[in-house]
PDB file of C-alpha atoms in Angstrom:
ATOM      1  CA  MET D 143      86.019 107.630 122.917  1.00  0.00           C
ATOM      2  CA  ILE D 144      87.076 104.633 120.806  1.00  0.00           C
ATOM      3  CA  VAL D 145      86.485 104.452 117.048  1.00  0.00           C
ATOM      4  CA  PHE D 146      87.135 101.393 114.855  1.00  0.00           C
ATOM      5  CA  ALA D 147      87.870 101.901 111.152  1.00  0.00           C
ATOM      6  CA  ASP D 148      86.219  98.590 110.269  1.00  0.00           C
ATOM      7  CA  GLY D 149      82.933  99.686 111.807  1.00  0.00           C
ATOM      8  CA  SER D 150      83.049  97.215 114.697  1.00  0.00           C
ATOM      9  CA  PRO D 151      80.748  97.908 117.648  1.00  0.00           C
ATOM     10  CA  PRO D 152      82.206  99.066 120.984  1.00  0.00           C
ATOM     11  CA  MET D 153      84.350  96.468 122.748  1.00  0.00           C
ATOM     12  CA  THR D 154      82.973  94.910 125.905  1.00  0.00           C
ATOM     13  CA  PRO D 155      85.213  94.033 128.872  1.00  0.00           C
ATOM     14  CA  ALA D 156      84.365  90.329 128.604  1.00  0.00           C
ATOM     15  CA  GLY D 157      87.492  88.208 128.513  1.00  0.00           C
ATOM     16  CA  LEU D 158      89.852  91.052 129.381  1.00  0.00           C
ATOM     17  CA  LEU D 159      92.221  91.039 132.339  1.00  0.00           C
ATOM     18  CA  PRO D 160      91.268  93.411 135.205  1.00  0.00           C
ATOM     19  CA  ALA D 161      93.990  95.892 134.251  1.00  0.00           C
ATOM     20  CA  GLU D 162      92.862  95.783 130.636  1.00  0.00           C
ATOM     21  CA  GLN D 163      89.264  96.398 131.700  1.00  0.00           C
ATOM     22  CA  MET D 164      90.354  99.434 133.719  1.00  0.00           C
ATOM     23  CA  ILE D 165      92.298 100.872 130.776  1.00  0.00           C
ATOM     24  CA  LEU D 166      89.402 100.220 128.382  1.00  0.00           C
ATOM     25  CA  GLU D 167      87.003 102.003 130.732  1.00  0.00           C
ATOM     26  CA  LYS D 168      89.254 105.068 130.963  1.00  0.00           C
ATOM     27  CA  MET D 169      89.856 105.108 127.220  1.00  0.00           C
ATOM     28  CA  SER D 170      86.113 104.889 126.523  1.00  0.00           C
ATOM     29  CA  ALA D 171      85.326 107.711 128.968  1.00  0.00           C
ATOM     30  CA  ASN D 172      88.101 110.014 127.721  1.00  0.00           C
ATOM     31  CA  PRO D 173      86.819 112.860 125.489  1.00  0.00           C
ATOM     32  CA  ALA D 174      89.798 112.344 123.157  1.00  0.00           C
ATOM     33  CA  VAL D 175      89.232 110.103 120.130  1.00  0.00           C
ATOM     34  CA  PHE D 176      91.302 106.907 120.059  1.00  0.00           C
ATOM     35  CA  ARG D 177      91.245 105.405 116.576  1.00  0.00           C
ATOM     36  CA  PHE D 178      91.961 101.732 115.881  1.00  0.00           C
ATOM     37  CA  ALA D 179      91.846  99.634 112.723  1.00  0.00           C
ATOM     38  CA  SER D 180      89.869  96.911 114.503  1.00  0.00           C
ATOM     39  CA  PRO D 181      89.172  95.462 117.959  1.00  0.00           C
ATOM     40  CA  SER D 182      92.264  93.254 117.636  1.00  0.00           C
ATOM     41  CA  SER D 183      94.426  96.358 117.391  1.00  0.00           C
ATOM     42  CA  LEU D 184      92.807  97.759 120.534  1.00  0.00           C
ATOM     43  CA  ARG D 185      93.360  94.447 122.332  1.00  0.00           C
ATOM     44  CA  PHE D 186      97.060  94.621 121.481  1.00  0.00           C
ATOM     45  CA  GLU D 187      97.386  98.077 123.053  1.00  0.00           C
ATOM     46  CA  LEU D 188      95.374  97.061 126.110  1.00  0.00           C
ATOM     47  CA  ARG D 189      97.603  94.024 126.639  1.00  0.00           C
ATOM     48  CA  MET D 190     100.819  96.027 126.326  1.00  0.00           C
ATOM     49  CA  ARG D 191      99.564  98.791 128.595  1.00  0.00           C
ATOM     50  CA  ALA D 192      98.592  96.181 131.169  1.00  0.00           C
ATOM     51  CA  ASN D 193     102.100  94.727 130.891  1.00  0.00           C
ATOM     52  CA  ILE D 194     103.573  98.191 131.492  1.00  0.00           C
ATOM     53  CA  LEU D 195     101.549  98.434 134.714  1.00  0.00           C
ATOM     54  CA  GLU D 196     102.571  94.933 135.788  1.00  0.00           C
ATOM     55  CA  SER D 197     106.223  95.654 135.011  1.00  0.00           C
ATOM     56  CA  ALA D 198     106.141  98.891 137.001  1.00  0.00           C
ATOM     57  CA  ALA D 199     104.661  97.076 140.003  1.00  0.00           C
ATOM     58  CA  ALA D 200     107.268  94.328 139.635  1.00  0.00           C
ATOM     59  CA  LEU D 201     110.149  96.817 139.582  1.00  0.00           C
ATOM     60  CA  ALA D 202     108.733  98.475 142.697  1.00  0.00           C
ATOM     61  CA  GLN D 203     108.939  95.090 144.448  1.00  0.00           C
ATOM     62  CA  SER D 204     112.268  93.977 142.949  1.00  0.00           C
ATOM     63  CA  GLY D 205     114.616  95.467 145.526  1.00  0.00           C
ATOM     64  CA  ALA D 206     116.313  97.704 142.950  1.00  0.00           C
ATOM     65  CA  GLN D 207     117.307 100.994 144.562  1.00  0.00           C
ATOM     66  CA  PHE D 208     117.577 104.603 143.458  1.00  0.00           C
ATOM     67  CA  SER D 209     121.044 106.039 142.872  1.00  0.00           C
ATOM     68  CA  THR D 210     122.720 108.760 140.854  1.00  0.00           C
ATOM     69  CA  PHE D 211     124.721 107.827 137.765  1.00  0.00           C
ATOM     70  CA  ALA D 212     127.953 108.120 139.751  1.00  0.00           C
ATOM     71  CA  ASN D 213     126.778 105.469 142.216  1.00  0.00           C
ATOM     72  CA  SER D 214     124.769 103.161 139.949  1.00  0.00           C
ATOM     73  CA  THR D 215     125.243  99.401 140.271  1.00  0.00           C
ATOM     74  CA  CYS D 216     124.352  96.370 138.159  1.00  0.00           C
ATOM     75  CA  ASN D 217     124.822  92.610 137.998  1.00  0.00           C
ATOM     76  CA  PRO D 218     128.179  92.029 136.239  1.00  0.00           C
ATOM     77  CA  ALA D 219     126.941  88.653 134.997  1.00  0.00           C
ATOM     78  CA  TYR D 220     124.666  90.525 132.561  1.00  0.00           C
ATOM     79  CA  TRP D 221     125.931  94.088 132.290  1.00  0.00           C
ATOM     80  CA  THR D 222     129.187  96.012 132.122  1.00  0.00           C
ATOM     81  CA  ARG D 223     129.063  99.338 133.953  1.00  0.00           C
ATOM     82  CA  SER D 224     130.722 102.191 132.074  1.00  0.00           C
ATOM     83  CA  PRO D 225     132.661 104.984 133.830  1.00  0.00           C
ATOM     84  CA  LYS D 226     129.697 107.343 133.374  1.00  0.00           C
ATOM     85  CA  GLY D 227     127.335 104.880 135.058  1.00  0.00           C
ATOM     86  CA  ALA D 228     125.677 103.322 132.004  1.00  0.00           C
ATOM     87  CA  PHE D 229     124.867  99.600 131.873  1.00  0.00           C
ATOM     88  CA  GLU D 230     126.113  97.968 128.668  1.00  0.00           C
ATOM     89  CA  LEU D 231     124.813  94.537 127.694  1.00  0.00           C
ATOM     90  CA  ARG D 232     127.413  91.765 127.862  1.00  0.00           C
ATOM     91  CA  PRO D 233     127.907  90.033 124.502  1.00  0.00           C
ATOM     92  CA  ASP D 234     127.370  86.561 125.976  1.00  0.00           C
ATOM     93  CA  VAL D 235     123.806  87.141 127.267  1.00  0.00           C
ATOM     94  CA  THR D 236     120.500  87.882 125.573  1.00  0.00           C
ATOM     95  CA  PRO D 237     118.741  91.250 125.981  1.00  0.00           C
ATOM     96  CA  ALA D 238     115.575  89.611 127.353  1.00  0.00           C
ATOM     97  CA  ASP D 239     117.480  87.640 130.000  1.00  0.00           C
ATOM     98  CA  ALA D 240     119.419  90.741 131.032  1.00  0.00           C
ATOM     99  CA  ILE D 241     116.264  92.819 131.495  1.00  0.00           C
ATOM    100  CA  ARG D 242     114.585  90.023 133.447  1.00  0.00           C
ATOM    101  CA  ASP D 243     117.604  89.784 135.755  1.00  0.00           C
ATOM    102  CA  ILE D 244     116.902  93.311 136.994  1.00  0.00           C
ATOM    103  CA  PHE D 245     113.549  92.079 138.291  1.00  0.00           C
ATOM    104  CA  ARG D 246     114.914  88.773 139.620  1.00  0.00           C
ATOM    105  CA  ASN D 247     118.034  90.157 141.313  1.00  0.00           C
ATOM    106  CA  GLY D 248     117.008  93.707 142.017  1.00  0.00           C
ATOM    107  CA  SER D 249     119.201  94.015 145.104  1.00  0.00           C
ATOM    108  CA  LEU D 250     122.230  94.058 142.782  1.00  0.00           C
ATOM    109  CA  TYR D 251     120.948  97.110 140.911  1.00  0.00           C
ATOM    110  CA  SER D 252     120.642 100.823 141.561  1.00  0.00           C
ATOM    111  CA  PHE D 253     119.870 103.549 139.020  1.00  0.00           C
ATOM    112  CA  GLU D 254     117.913 106.777 138.583  1.00  0.00           C
ATOM    113  CA  CYS D 255     114.286 107.173 137.569  1.00  0.00           C
ATOM    114  CA  ALA D 256     114.650 107.816 133.835  1.00  0.00           C
ATOM    115  CA  THR D 257     116.525 104.535 133.411  1.00  0.00           C
ATOM    116  CA  ALA D 258     113.822 102.840 135.498  1.00  0.00           C
ATOM    117  CA  MET D 259     111.133 103.976 133.057  1.00  0.00           C
ATOM    118  CA  VAL D 260     113.032 102.519 130.103  1.00  0.00           C
ATOM    119  CA  ILE D 261     113.526  99.228 131.980  1.00  0.00           C
ATOM    120  CA  VAL D 262     109.782  99.020 132.695  1.00  0.00           C
ATOM    121  CA  LEU D 263     108.947  99.600 129.035  1.00  0.00           C
ATOM    122  CA  TYR D 264     111.503  97.040 127.843  1.00  0.00           C
ATOM    123  CA  ARG D 265     110.029  94.382 130.107  1.00  0.00           C
ATOM    124  CA  ALA D 266     106.529  95.191 128.866  1.00  0.00           C
ATOM    125  CA  VAL D 267     107.714  94.598 125.291  1.00  0.00           C
ATOM    126  CA  ILE D 268     109.157  91.220 126.327  1.00  0.00           C
ATOM    127  CA  GLU D 269     105.943  90.202 128.071  1.00  0.00           C
ATOM    128  CA  THR D 270     103.807  91.317 125.134  1.00  0.00           C
ATOM    129  CA  LEU D 271     105.835  90.118 122.139  1.00  0.00           C
ATOM    130  CA  GLY D 272     108.167  87.478 123.594  1.00  0.00           C
ATOM    131  CA  ASP D 273     111.906  86.892 123.819  1.00  0.00           C
ATOM    132  CA  ALA D 274     112.526  86.256 120.114  1.00  0.00           C
ATOM    133  CA  VAL D 275     111.122  89.621 119.004  1.00  0.00           C
ATOM    134  CA  PHE D 276     112.844  91.510 121.810  1.00  0.00           C
ATOM    135  CA  ASN D 277     116.225  89.860 121.306  1.00  0.00           C
ATOM    136  CA  ASP D 278     116.098  90.635 117.590  1.00  0.00           C
ATOM    137  CA  ARG D 279     114.844  94.194 117.872  1.00  0.00           C
ATOM    138  CA  PHE D 280     116.730  95.283 120.985  1.00  0.00           C
ATOM    139  CA  ALA D 281     120.257  93.894 120.607  1.00  0.00           C
ATOM    140  CA  ASN D 282     123.241  95.738 122.135  1.00  0.00           C
ATOM    141  CA  LEU D 283     121.228  97.416 124.879  1.00  0.00           C
ATOM    142  CA  VAL D 284     122.621 100.311 126.889  1.00  0.00           C
ATOM    143  CA  LEU D 285     120.706 101.477 129.962  1.00  0.00           C
ATOM    144  CA  TYR D 286     121.454 105.101 130.738  1.00  0.00           C
ATOM    145  CA  ASP D 287     119.085 108.008 131.411  1.00  0.00           C
ATOM    146  CA  TRP D 288     116.647 108.485 128.492  1.00  0.00           C
ATOM    147  CA  HIS D 289     118.950 106.756 126.002  1.00  0.00           C
ATOM    148  CA  TYR D 290     117.054 103.836 124.490  1.00  0.00           C
ATOM    149  CA  ASP D 291     116.934 101.646 121.419  1.00  0.00           C
ATOM    150  CA  ARG D 292     115.068 103.398 118.607  1.00  0.00           C
ATOM    151  CA  ASP D 293     112.740 100.395 118.253  1.00  0.00           C
ATOM    152  CA  LEU D 294     111.083 101.410 121.514  1.00  0.00           C
ATOM    153  CA  ASN D 295     109.435 104.158 119.416  1.00  0.00           C
ATOM    154  CA  LEU D 296     108.624 106.528 122.255  1.00  0.00           C
ATOM    155  CA  ARG D 297     106.348 109.432 121.385  1.00  0.00           C
ATOM    156  CA  ARG D 298     105.205 112.534 123.152  1.00  0.00           C
ATOM    157  CA  ILE D 299     101.496 112.358 124.019  1.00  0.00           C
ATOM    158  CA  ASP D 300      98.823 115.008 124.342  1.00  0.00           C
ATOM    159  CA  PRO D 301      98.366 115.334 128.140  1.00  0.00           C
ATOM    160  CA  ALA D 302      94.607 115.639 127.637  1.00  0.00           C
ATOM    161  CA  SER D 303      94.498 111.998 126.572  1.00  0.00           C
ATOM    162  CA  VAL D 304      96.817 110.415 129.140  1.00  0.00           C
ATOM    163  CA  LEU D 305      96.037 106.780 129.969  1.00  0.00           C
ATOM    164  CA  PRO D 306      97.338 104.174 132.420  1.00  0.00           C
ATOM    165  CA  GLY D 307     100.666 102.937 131.075  1.00  0.00           C
ATOM    166  CA  ASP D 308     101.803 106.357 129.866  1.00  0.00           C
ATOM    167  CA  VAL D 309     104.965 107.827 131.407  1.00  0.00           C
ATOM    168  CA  VAL D 310     104.458 111.224 133.013  1.00  0.00           C
ATOM    169  CA  TYR D 311     106.741 113.756 134.657  1.00  0.00           C
ATOM    170  CA  PHE D 312     106.382 115.614 137.954  1.00  0.00           C
ATOM    171  CA  SER D 313     108.436 118.817 137.773  1.00  0.00           C
ATOM    172  CA  ASN D 314     110.127 120.592 140.694  1.00  0.00           C
ATOM    173  CA  PRO D 315     111.233 123.964 139.247  1.00  0.00           C
ATOM    174  CA  ASP D 316     112.632 125.322 142.531  1.00  0.00           C
ATOM    175  CA  VAL D 317     114.741 122.263 143.337  1.00  0.00           C
ATOM    176  CA  ASN D 318     117.430 122.771 145.953  1.00  0.00           C
ATOM    177  CA  PRO D 319     120.800 122.801 144.150  1.00  0.00           C
ATOM    178  CA  LEU D 320     122.218 120.671 146.957  1.00  0.00           C
ATOM    179  CA  THR D 321     119.888 117.820 145.885  1.00  0.00           C
ATOM    180  CA  PRO D 322     119.613 118.228 142.102  1.00  0.00           C
ATOM    181  CA  TRP D 323     118.226 114.700 141.629  1.00  0.00           C
ATOM    182  CA  TRP D 324     114.967 115.997 143.122  1.00  0.00           C
ATOM    183  CA  ILE D 325     114.400 118.184 140.042  1.00  0.00           C
ATOM    184  CA  GLY D 326     111.472 115.954 139.205  1.00  0.00           C
ATOM    185  CA  GLU D 327     110.092 112.440 139.044  1.00  0.00           C
ATOM    186  CA  ASN D 328     109.509 110.295 135.978  1.00  0.00           C
ATOM    187  CA  ALA D 329     106.573 108.013 136.732  1.00  0.00           C
ATOM    188  CA  VAL D 330     104.233 105.470 135.170  1.00  0.00           C
ATOM    189  CA  ASP D 331     100.557 106.394 135.371  1.00  0.00           C
ATOM    190  CA  MET D 332      99.095 103.340 137.109  1.00  0.00           C
ATOM    191  CA  GLY D 333      95.480 104.532 136.901  1.00  0.00           C
ATOM    192  CA  ASN D 334      93.068 105.789 139.560  1.00  0.00           C
ATOM    193  CA  GLY D 335      95.431 108.503 140.783  1.00  0.00           C
ATOM    194  CA  LEU D 336      98.387 106.187 141.456  1.00  0.00           C
ATOM    195  CA  TYR D 337     101.876 106.459 139.953  1.00  0.00           C
ATOM    196  CA  PHE D 338     105.022 104.367 140.034  1.00  0.00           C
ATOM    197  CA  GLY D 339     108.176 106.382 140.591  1.00  0.00           C
ATOM    198  CA  HIS D 340     111.499 104.614 141.090  1.00  0.00           C
ATOM    199  CA  GLY D 341     112.563 105.152 144.671  1.00  0.00           C
ATOM    200  CA  VAL D 342     109.110 106.109 145.941  1.00  0.00           C
ATOM    201  CA  GLY D 343     107.090 103.095 144.808  1.00  0.00           C
ATOM    202  CA  VAL D 344     103.442 103.039 143.719  1.00  0.00           C
ATOM    203  CA  VAL D 345     101.850 106.027 145.446  1.00  0.00           C
ATOM    204  CA  PRO D 346      99.264 108.773 144.884  1.00  0.00           C
ATOM    205  CA  GLY D 347     100.461 111.731 142.855  1.00  0.00           C
ATOM    206  CA  ASP D 348     100.105 114.041 145.862  1.00  0.00           C
ATOM    207  CA  GLU D 349     102.711 111.982 147.700  1.00  0.00           C
ATOM    208  CA  ILE D 350     105.225 112.473 144.890  1.00  0.00           C
ATOM    209  CA  ILE D 351     104.550 116.223 144.934  1.00  0.00           C
ATOM    210  CA  ARG D 352     105.059 116.362 148.708  1.00  0.00           C
ATOM    211  CA  ALA D 353     108.371 114.510 148.387  1.00  0.00           C
ATOM    212  CA  LEU D 354     109.565 116.947 145.718  1.00  0.00           C
ATOM    213  CA  ASN D 355     108.405 119.965 147.721  1.00  0.00           C
ATOM    214  CA  ARG D 356     110.536 118.853 150.663  1.00  0.00           C
ATOM    215  CA  ASN D 357     113.551 119.369 148.397  1.00  0.00           C
ATOM    216  CA  ARG D 358     113.001 122.919 147.146  1.00  0.00           C
ATOM    217  CA  VAL D 359     115.200 125.937 147.762  1.00  0.00           C
ATOM    218  CA  PRO D 360     114.509 127.478 151.176  1.00  0.00           C
ATOM    219  CA  PHE D 361     111.405 129.660 151.323  1.00  0.00           C
ATOM    220  CA  SER D 362     110.223 128.630 147.853  1.00  0.00           C
ATOM    221  CA  THR D 363     106.518 129.159 147.194  1.00  0.00           C
ATOM    222  CA  VAL D 364     106.497 127.370 143.830  1.00  0.00           C
ATOM    223  CA  SER D 365     105.097 123.866 144.275  1.00  0.00           C
ATOM    224  CA  ALA D 366     106.142 120.831 142.296  1.00  0.00           C
ATOM    225  CA  SER D 367     103.401 119.680 139.943  1.00  0.00           C
ATOM    226  CA  LEU D 368     102.445 117.175 137.283  1.00  0.00           C
ATOM    227  CA  SER D 369     103.781 118.566 134.008  1.00  0.00           C
ATOM    228  CA  ASP D 370     102.438 118.305 130.464  1.00  0.00           C
ATOM    229  CA  ASN D 371     105.288 115.983 129.447  1.00  0.00           C
ATOM    230  CA  VAL D 372     103.799 112.558 128.677  1.00  0.00           C
ATOM    231  CA  ILE D 373     105.309 109.771 126.579  1.00  0.00           C
ATOM    232  CA  ALA D 374     104.305 106.276 125.470  1.00  0.00           C
ATOM    233  CA  PRO D 375     105.516 103.663 122.976  1.00  0.00           C
ATOM    234  CA  ASP D 376     104.004 103.716 119.504  1.00  0.00           C
ATOM    235  CA  PHE D 377     101.763 100.688 119.964  1.00  0.00           C
ATOM    236  CA  ARG D 378     100.807 100.578 116.282  1.00  0.00           C
ATOM    237  CA  VAL D 379     104.433 100.169 115.239  1.00  0.00           C
ATOM    238  CA  MET D 380     104.992  97.356 117.718  1.00  0.00           C
ATOM    239  CA  GLU D 381     101.805  95.635 116.630  1.00  0.00           C
ATOM    240  CA  SER D 382     103.088  95.722 113.044  1.00  0.00           C
ATOM    241  CA  TRP D 383     106.062  93.549 114.054  1.00  0.00           C
ATOM    242  CA  VAL D 384     103.803  90.614 114.858  1.00  0.00           C
ATOM    243  CA  ASN D 385     103.559  89.054 111.390  1.00  0.00           C
ATOM    244  CA  GLY D 386     107.305  89.010 110.819  1.00  0.00           C
ATOM    245  CA  TYR D 387     107.878  86.615 113.729  1.00  0.00           C
ATOM    246  CA  GLY D 388     105.288  83.960 112.987  1.00  0.00           C
ATOM    247  CA  MET D 389     102.879  85.373 115.540  1.00  0.00           C
ATOM    248  CA  PRO D 390      99.096  85.684 115.112  1.00  0.00           C
ATOM    249  CA  GLN D 391      97.851  87.874 112.274  1.00  0.00           C
ATOM    250  CA  ALA D 392      98.010  91.565 113.157  1.00  0.00           C
ATOM    251  CA  ALA D 393      95.245  93.992 112.335  1.00  0.00           C
ATOM    252  CA  SER D 394      95.719  96.260 109.315  1.00  0.00           C
ATOM    253  CA  LEU D 395      97.421  99.503 110.289  1.00  0.00           C
ATOM    254  CA  GLY D 396      97.984 102.937 108.849  1.00  0.00           C
ATOM    255  CA  LEU D 397      95.363 105.073 110.585  1.00  0.00           C
ATOM    256  CA  PRO D 398      96.595 108.383 111.965  1.00  0.00           C
ATOM    257  CA  LEU D 399      96.833 108.419 115.746  1.00  0.00           C
ATOM    258  CA  SER D 400      94.496 110.778 117.541  1.00  0.00           C
ATOM    259  CA  ARG D 401      97.158 111.882 120.012  1.00  0.00           C
ATOM    260  CA  THR D 402      99.913 114.441 119.436  1.00  0.00           C
ATOM    261  CA  LEU D 403     103.256 112.715 118.839  1.00  0.00           C
ATOM    262  CA  MET D 404     106.876 113.889 118.813  1.00  0.00           C
ATOM    263  CA  THR D 405     110.272 112.223 118.934  1.00  0.00           C
ATOM    264  CA  VAL D 406     113.954 113.059 118.524  1.00  0.00           C
ATOM    265  CA  ARG D 407     116.281 110.381 117.141  1.00  0.00           C
ATOM    266  CA  ILE D 408     120.053 110.252 117.388  1.00  0.00           C
ATOM    267  CA  GLY D 409     121.718 107.295 115.695  1.00  0.00           C
ATOM    268  CA  GLU D 410     120.895 103.916 117.191  1.00  0.00           C
ATOM    269  CA  ALA D 411     119.658 105.435 120.449  1.00  0.00           C
ATOM    270  CA  THR D 412     117.057 108.079 121.191  1.00  0.00           C
ATOM    271  CA  GLU D 413     117.033 110.800 123.804  1.00  0.00           C
ATOM    272  CA  LEU D 414     113.951 112.645 125.058  1.00  0.00           C
ATOM    273  CA  ARG D 415     115.444 115.966 126.104  1.00  0.00           C
ATOM    274  CA  PHE D 416     112.188 117.317 127.509  1.00  0.00           C
ATOM    275  CA  LEU D 417     112.348 114.895 130.463  1.00  0.00           C
ATOM    276  CA  PRO D 418     115.218 115.897 132.787  1.00  0.00           C
ATOM    277  CA  VAL D 419     117.046 113.350 134.903  1.00  0.00           C
ATOM    278  CA  ALA D 420     115.175 113.097 138.172  1.00  0.00           C
ATOM    279  CA  PHE D 421     114.797 111.163 141.405  1.00  0.00           C
TER     280      PHE D 421
END
């Protein structure tokens, strides 16, 4: 259910992109209460969520491959690879151009699924707010596991109110120790039962579970499953950046979110410890 603080009537799908219409429909039908200052604030979240879905689909088609940290690869024209397998932004390129290169020259890249989720979210920010905002807010990028710039403002979400564009986690508790990267799968909820997982593509959730179950300890009877770990950017915070960059007037903010939120911050980067490194 959607509630507007300014008393606006329910939003209609007129003028929305198909992905935005799908997200609006699921948000409206969800029993959780989603509170917005005004319809313009809702439109901002719908647009960014749609850009997360589009970015996930684009990464699936980019040619970028899965690899462990030890075997990760990147385009040296944009990134410097550290000994531990992290990608560090070169000082002579912009953050937005470097993120876009992953989608343009995907065959030069390989990384694990947590890094893939961060890359998807970064591109969605670029597509929603533009290069100038991203380059200012996300300077000195490092791509590695769940390390990310604090301006991404990731929050833990109540699994009862998951929406397309949220990042979920499929857990494999009985993973075979010979293939520890199959401990789970970070994935973008694409809506209608589909998920994007780096290395498996955009597939139904059951297909991800089957892939994980093929990599359990012998004779295990504990199936992989979709966990309660769900994260998403804080859309209200990102919407609040709009005015500072000469962009259209943002809606007034300050309402409490209706979903349960949690984050852990460490210096300039943030780690979400509850999501293990996975396929």
